[in-house]
PDB file of C-alpha atoms in Angstrom:
ATOM      1  CA  MET A 221      27.456   0.443  36.701  1.00 55.00           C
ATOM      2  CA  ASP A 222      29.306  -2.685  35.754  1.00 62.00           C
ATOM      3  CA  PRO A 223      31.017  -2.932  32.392  1.00 65.00           C
ATOM      4  CA  PRO A 224      29.185  -5.072  29.848  1.00 64.00           C
ATOM      5  CA  LYS A 225      29.631  -8.817  29.741  1.00 76.00           C
ATOM      6  CA  LYS A 226      31.464 -10.397  26.829  1.00 83.00           C
ATOM      7  CA  ILE A 227      28.195 -11.731  25.416  1.00 84.00           C
ATOM      8  CA  ASP A 228      26.729  -8.206  25.394  1.00 82.00           C
ATOM      9  CA  VAL A 229      29.737  -6.882  23.497  1.00 84.00           C
ATOM     10  CA  ALA A 230      29.689  -9.827  21.077  1.00 89.00           C
ATOM     11  CA  ALA A 231      25.942  -9.415  20.462  1.00 90.00           C
ATOM     12  CA  THR A 232      26.437  -5.708  19.802  1.00 90.00           C
ATOM     13  CA  ILE A 233      29.259  -6.310  17.333  1.00 91.00           C
ATOM     14  CA  VAL A 234      27.364  -9.061  15.492  1.00 94.00           C
ATOM     15  CA  ALA A 235      24.218  -6.914  15.332  1.00 94.00           C
ATOM     16  CA  MET A 236      26.117  -3.912  13.985  1.00 93.00           C
ATOM     17  CA  ILE A 237      27.835  -6.026  11.319  1.00 95.00           C
ATOM     18  CA  LEU A 238      24.543  -7.629  10.257  1.00 95.00           C
ATOM     19  CA  PHE A 239      22.657  -4.322  10.235  1.00 96.00           C
ATOM     20  CA  GLY A 240      25.446  -2.824   8.116  1.00 95.00           C
ATOM     21  CA  GLY A 241      25.448  -5.821   5.794  1.00 95.00           C
ATOM     22  CA  MET A 242      21.693  -5.648   5.333  1.00 94.00           C
ATOM     23  CA  ALA A 243      21.968  -1.907   4.625  1.00 96.00           C
ATOM     24  CA  VAL A 244      24.505  -2.696   1.891  1.00 96.00           C
ATOM     25  CA  VAL A 245      22.120  -5.322   0.473  1.00 93.00           C
ATOM     26  CA  GLN A 246      19.337  -2.715   0.364  1.00 93.00           C
ATOM     27  CA  LEU A 247      21.612  -0.295  -1.468  1.00 94.00           C
ATOM     28  CA  LEU A 248      22.553  -3.037  -3.937  1.00 92.00           C
ATOM     29  CA  LEU A 249      18.838  -3.667  -4.479  1.00 89.00           C
ATOM     30  CA  ALA A 250      18.293   0.054  -5.049  1.00 90.00           C
ATOM     31  CA  SER A 251      21.095   0.167  -7.603  1.00 90.00           C
ATOM     32  CA  ARG A 252      19.696  -2.917  -9.383  1.00 88.00           C
ATOM     33  CA  ILE A 253      22.852  -4.932  -8.762  1.00 89.00           C
ATOM     34  CA  LEU A 254      20.744  -7.473  -6.857  1.00 85.00           C
ATOM     35  CA  PRO A 255      17.308  -8.551  -8.119  1.00 84.00           C
ATOM     36  CA  SER A 256      14.216  -7.304  -6.313  1.00 80.00           C
ATOM     37  CA  THR A 257      12.909 -10.872  -6.234  1.00 81.00           C
ATOM     38  CA  ILE A 258      15.189 -11.659  -3.287  1.00 82.00           C
ATOM     39  CA  ALA A 259      13.536  -9.021  -1.108  1.00 81.00           C
ATOM     40  CA  TRP A 260      10.282  -7.203  -0.501  1.00 79.00           C
ATOM     41  CA  GLY A 261       8.239 -10.368  -0.198  1.00 73.00           C
ATOM     42  CA  GLY A 262       9.773 -12.028  -3.238  1.00 67.00           C
ATOM     43  CA  GLY A 263       7.416 -10.240  -5.609  1.00 62.00           C
ATOM     44  CA  ARG A 264       8.435  -8.314  -8.628  1.00 55.00           C
ATOM     45  CA  GLY A 265       7.413  -5.109  -6.907  1.00 48.00           C
ATOM     46  CA  ARG A 266       5.759  -3.693 -10.003  1.00 43.00           C
ATOM     47  CA  ALA A 267       2.636  -1.646  -9.811  1.00 45.00           C
ATOM     48  CA  GLY A 268      -0.120  -3.429 -11.665  1.00 43.00           C
ATOM     49  CA  SER A 269       1.656  -6.786 -11.626  1.00 44.00           C
ATOM     50  CA  GLU A 270      -1.611  -8.411 -10.565  1.00 44.00           C
ATOM     51  CA  GLU A 271      -3.227  -7.484 -13.865  1.00 41.00           C
ATOM     52  CA  ARG A 272      -0.309  -8.754 -15.920  1.00 42.00           C
ATOM     53  CA  LYS A 273      -0.109 -12.064 -14.104  1.00 46.00           C
ATOM     54  CA  GLU A 274      -3.749 -13.065 -13.964  1.00 47.00           C
ATOM     55  CA  GLY A 275      -4.126 -16.707 -13.040  1.00 47.00           C
ATOM     56  CA  SER A 276      -0.522 -16.965 -11.882  1.00 46.00           C
ATOM     57  CA  GLN A 277      -0.138 -18.742  -8.553  1.00 51.00           C
ATOM     58  CA  ASP A 278       3.471 -17.750  -7.868  1.00 49.00           C
ATOM     59  CA  GLN A 279       4.868 -14.308  -8.660  1.00 47.00           C
ATOM     60  CA  ASN A 280       8.254 -15.851  -9.416  1.00 46.00           C
ATOM     61  CA  GLU A 281       7.142 -18.743 -11.628  1.00 48.00           C
ATOM     62  CA  ASP A 282       8.123 -16.931 -14.827  1.00 45.00           C
ATOM     63  CA  TYR A 283      11.584 -16.220 -13.427  1.00 42.00           C
ATOM     64  CA  GLU A 284      13.191 -19.473 -12.388  1.00 48.00           C
ATOM     65  CA  ASP A 285      16.054 -19.242  -9.907  1.00 46.00           C
ATOM     66  CA  GLU A 286      15.299 -15.558  -9.348  1.00 45.00           C
ATOM     67  CA  ASP A 287      17.312 -14.565 -12.416  1.00 46.00           C
ATOM     68  CA  ILE A 288      19.130 -11.247 -12.143  1.00 45.00           C
ATOM     69  CA  ASP A 289      18.513 -10.456 -15.844  1.00 45.00           C
ATOM     70  CA  ALA A 290      14.765 -10.632 -15.218  1.00 45.00           C
ATOM     71  CA  ASP A 291      14.996  -7.653 -12.872  1.00 52.00           C
ATOM     72  CA  ALA A 292      15.952  -4.840 -15.229  1.00 59.00           C
ATOM     73  CA  ASP A 293      12.722  -2.956 -14.590  1.00 67.00           C
ATOM     74  CA  THR A 294      12.640  -2.588 -10.808  1.00 73.00           C
ATOM     75  CA  PRO A 295      10.297   0.357 -10.250  1.00 81.00           C
ATOM     76  CA  LEU A 296      11.548   3.640  -8.859  1.00 85.00           C
ATOM     77  CA  TRP A 297       9.320   3.445  -5.779  1.00 86.00           C
ATOM     78  CA  LEU A 298      10.876   0.114  -4.806  1.00 86.00           C
ATOM     79  CA  ARG A 299      14.376   1.491  -5.303  1.00 88.00           C
ATOM     80  CA  ILE A 300      13.520   4.488  -3.101  1.00 92.00           C
ATOM     81  CA  ALA A 301      12.067   2.126  -0.478  1.00 91.00           C
ATOM     82  CA  SER A 302      15.365   0.213  -0.462  1.00 91.00           C
ATOM     83  CA  VAL A 303      17.344   3.410   0.167  1.00 94.00           C
ATOM     84  CA  ILE A 304      14.986   4.333   3.014  1.00 95.00           C
ATOM     85  CA  ALA A 305      15.314   0.800   4.415  1.00 93.00           C
ATOM     86  CA  ALA A 306      19.116   1.125   4.331  1.00 95.00           C
ATOM     87  CA  CYS A 307      18.895   4.368   6.331  1.00 96.00           C
ATOM     88  CA  ILE A 308      16.554   2.756   8.858  1.00 95.00           C
ATOM     89  CA  LEU A 309      18.883  -0.237   9.226  1.00 95.00           C
ATOM     90  CA  LEU A 310      21.851   2.063   9.892  1.00 95.00           C
ATOM     91  CA  GLY A 311      19.741   3.953  12.443  1.00 93.00           C
ATOM     92  CA  MET A 312      18.945   0.656  14.136  1.00 93.00           C
ATOM     93  CA  ALA A 313      22.642  -0.196  14.226  1.00 93.00           C
ATOM     94  CA  TYR A 314      23.369   3.119  15.906  1.00 90.00           C
ATOM     95  CA  LEU A 315      20.619   2.618  18.490  1.00 89.00           C
ATOM     96  CA  VAL A 316      21.902  -0.872  19.334  1.00 88.00           C
ATOM     97  CA  TYR A 317      25.387   0.588  19.735  1.00 87.00           C
ATOM     98  CA  ALA A 318      24.067   3.422  21.896  1.00 85.00           C
ATOM     99  CA  ARG A 319      22.081   1.001  24.070  1.00 84.00           C
ATOM    100  CA  ALA A 320      25.051  -1.308  24.557  1.00 79.00           C
ATOM    101  CA  TYR A 321      27.395   1.474  25.592  1.00 77.00           C
ATOM    102  CA  LEU A 322      25.150   3.470  27.901  1.00 60.00           C
ATOM    103  CA  TYR A 323      26.956   1.844  30.833  1.00 57.00           C
ATOM    104  CA  ARG A 324      29.842   4.283  30.277  1.00 62.00           C
ATOM    105  CA  TYR A 325      27.660   7.306  30.943  1.00 60.00           C
ATOM    106  CA  PRO A 326      24.807   6.223  33.230  1.00 57.00           C
ATOM    107  CA  GLU A 327      23.916   9.834  34.004  1.00 57.00           C
ATOM    108  CA  LYS A 328      23.234  10.356  30.295  1.00 60.00           C
ATOM    109  CA  SER A 329      21.326   7.118  29.930  1.00 60.00           C
ATOM    110  CA  HIS A 330      18.190   7.987  28.041  1.00 75.00           C
ATOM    111  CA  LYS A 331      15.109   5.950  28.684  1.00 80.00           C
ATOM    112  CA  SER A 332      14.056   6.488  25.073  1.00 81.00           C
ATOM    113  CA  VAL A 333      17.114   4.546  23.830  1.00 84.00           C
ATOM    114  CA  LYS A 334      16.214   1.647  26.097  1.00 84.00           C
ATOM    115  CA  ILE A 335      12.618   1.677  24.870  1.00 87.00           C
ATOM    116  CA  LEU A 336      13.660   1.966  21.220  1.00 89.00           C
ATOM    117  CA  SER A 337      15.991  -1.014  21.610  1.00 89.00           C
ATOM    118  CA  TRP A 338      12.975  -3.115  22.603  1.00 92.00           C
ATOM    119  CA  VAL A 339      10.934  -1.647  19.735  1.00 94.00           C
ATOM    120  CA  ILE A 340      13.702  -2.695  17.332  1.00 94.00           C
ATOM    121  CA  THR A 341      13.706  -6.168  18.872  1.00 94.00           C
ATOM    122  CA  GLY A 342       9.948  -6.467  18.407  1.00 94.00           C
ATOM    123  CA  PHE A 343      10.188  -5.195  14.843  1.00 93.00           C
ATOM    124  CA  LEU A 344      12.844  -7.787  14.048  1.00 94.00           C
ATOM    125  CA  GLY A 345      10.616 -10.524  15.464  1.00 94.00           C
ATOM    126  CA  LEU A 346       7.804  -9.434  13.167  1.00 94.00           C
ATOM    127  CA  ASN A 347      10.244  -9.069  10.271  1.00 91.00           C
ATOM    128  CA  PHE A 348      11.387 -12.652  10.849  1.00 93.00           C
ATOM    129  CA  LEU A 349       7.798 -13.862  10.544  1.00 93.00           C
ATOM    130  CA  GLY A 350       7.389 -11.813   7.366  1.00 89.00           C
ATOM    131  CA  ASN A 351      10.542 -13.345   5.915  1.00 89.00           C
ATOM    132  CA  LEU A 352       9.206 -16.824   6.632  1.00 90.00           C
ATOM    133  CA  ALA A 353       6.016 -15.966   4.726  1.00 88.00           C
ATOM    134  CA  SER A 354       7.911 -14.733   1.642  1.00 85.00           C
ATOM    135  CA  THR A 355       7.547 -16.411  -1.733  1.00 86.00           C
ATOM    136  CA  SER A 356      11.295 -15.989  -2.296  1.00 83.00           C
ATOM    137  CA  ASN A 357      13.427 -18.859  -1.028  1.00 87.00           C
ATOM    138  CA  PHE A 358      16.379 -16.492  -0.700  1.00 87.00           C
ATOM    139  CA  GLU A 359      14.403 -14.109   1.493  1.00 86.00           C
ATOM    140  CA  ARG A 360      12.877 -16.947   3.487  1.00 89.00           C
ATOM    141  CA  TYR A 361      16.083 -18.803   4.288  1.00 92.00           C
ATOM    142  CA  VAL A 362      18.902 -16.253   4.066  1.00 92.00           C
ATOM    143  CA  PHE A 363      17.210 -13.059   5.224  1.00 91.00           C
ATOM    144  CA  GLY A 364      15.059 -15.027   7.667  1.00 91.00           C
ATOM    145  CA  SER A 365      18.179 -16.490   9.288  1.00 93.00           C
ATOM    146  CA  VAL A 366      19.914 -13.119   9.418  1.00 95.00           C
ATOM    147  CA  THR A 367      16.831 -11.504  10.950  1.00 94.00           C
ATOM    148  CA  LEU A 368      16.554 -14.248  13.578  1.00 95.00           C
ATOM    149  CA  VAL A 369      20.205 -13.760  14.567  1.00 96.00           C
ATOM    150  CA  LEU A 370      19.661  -9.981  14.670  1.00 95.00           C
ATOM    151  CA  CYS A 371      16.591 -10.442  16.861  1.00 95.00           C
ATOM    152  CA  ILE A 372      18.500 -12.648  19.304  1.00 94.00           C
ATOM    153  CA  CYS A 373      21.385 -10.160  19.421  1.00 93.00           C
ATOM    154  CA  CYS A 374      18.963  -7.302  20.063  1.00 93.00           C
ATOM    155  CA  ILE A 375      17.283  -9.264  22.872  1.00 94.00           C
ATOM    156  CA  ILE A 376      20.682  -9.715  24.510  1.00 91.00           C
ATOM    157  CA  VAL A 377      21.590  -6.039  24.083  1.00 89.00           C
ATOM    158  CA  SER A 378      18.168  -4.823  25.242  1.00 88.00           C
ATOM    159  CA  MET A 379      18.362  -6.954  28.382  1.00 86.00           C
ATOM    160  CA  SER A 380      21.843  -5.671  29.262  1.00 78.00           C
TER     161      SER A 380
END
């Protein structure tokens, strides 16, 4: 097999950096350093928030500029979900790396890694659409952009 093209290597490196960065963001969300309003759909993530905000059109309207101080009560289940998301993101980074470097060992090239790289690509496409639908401007514009770049990188790696 031919060695990878420069664009394949670049896409792999960018994807791994972005996956790692997003994993760090999830861990910062879990540790309450970042507010939960910037992720998870932009909602407060509180069980029963519908009852407390009856008649409210926007979940963030009481918290202008997604204030960090307004996030002191991020629920445990959302913090656990962020830790799980960080683990999944690191797993995705590993799979992208494995897919990009299968050329070195074609006899060990697993079809499952190739299939999973396309599954990750599809997931990122759906995630991008979810980010666009978020009520959080931060999630919509920042995470949406990062997810789009990740999706493009994964397309390049999956096609290699």
